[in-house]
């Protein structure tokens, strides 16, 4: 990681300034990734329960 940072420091040039909006964007992206992880898990559970319910109805009515 130190090698990557040192190369980046050399290549960014002397006039480089940090982007003041970068930290809020990074924080929002982290929240979206966390939400997506929870949401995807919930969708799998709901989808599995729905398919199990349909299969049970087919067995009971068939």
Short mmCIF file of C-alpha atoms in Angstrom, two decimals, residues 12-54:
data_model
loop_
_atom_site.label_atom_id
_atom_site.label_comp_id
_atom_site.label_asym_id
_atom_site.label_seq_id
_atom_site.Cartn_x
_atom_site.Cartn_y
_atom_site.Cartn_z
CA UNK A 12 -0.59 13.72 -8.83
CA UNK A 13 1.67 16.75 -9.20
CA UNK A 14 2.42 19.78 -7.03
CA UNK A 15 -0.89 21.58 -7.67
CA UNK A 16 -3.07 18.75 -6.39
CA UNK A 17 -5.72 19.68 -3.83
CA UNK A 18 -8.01 17.24 -2.00
CA UNK A 19 -11.59 17.16 -3.28
CA UNK A 20 -13.80 18.54 -0.47
CA UNK A 21 -16.75 16.46 -1.70
CA UNK A 22 -14.89 13.15 -1.76
CA UNK A 23 -15.46 12.12 1.86
CA UNK A 24 -19.26 12.60 1.78
CA UNK A 25 -19.43 10.64 -1.52
CA UNK A 26 -17.36 7.81 -0.05
CA UNK A 27 -19.62 7.72 3.02
CA UNK A 28 -22.78 7.61 0.87
CA UNK A 29 -21.31 4.82 -1.24
CA UNK A 30 -20.55 2.81 1.92
CA UNK A 31 -24.15 3.24 3.09
CA UNK A 32 -25.44 2.09 -0.31
CA UNK A 33 -23.19 -0.99 -0.26
CA UNK A 34 -24.37 -1.87 3.25
CA UNK A 35 -28.03 -1.38 2.31
CA UNK A 36 -27.63 -3.44 -0.85
CA UNK A 37 -26.10 -6.31 1.14
CA UNK A 38 -28.98 -6.35 3.61
CA UNK A 39 -31.56 -5.87 0.88
CA UNK A 40 -30.19 -8.70 -1.28
CA UNK A 41 -30.32 -11.09 1.68
CA UNK A 42 -33.90 -10.12 2.43
CA UNK A 43 -34.90 -10.66 -1.20
CA UNK A 44 -33.42 -14.16 -1.16
CA UNK A 45 -35.35 -15.05 1.99
CA UNK A 46 -38.63 -13.63 0.66
CA UNK A 47 -38.17 -15.30 -2.72
CA UNK A 48 -37.41 -18.66 -1.15
CA UNK A 49 -40.44 -18.42 1.14
CA UNK A 50 -42.66 -17.48 -1.81
CA UNK A 51 -41.47 -20.44 -3.87
CA UNK A 52 -41.95 -22.78 -0.90
CA UNK A 53 -45.49 -21.46 -0.43
CA UNK A 54 -46.33 -21.97 -4.10
#
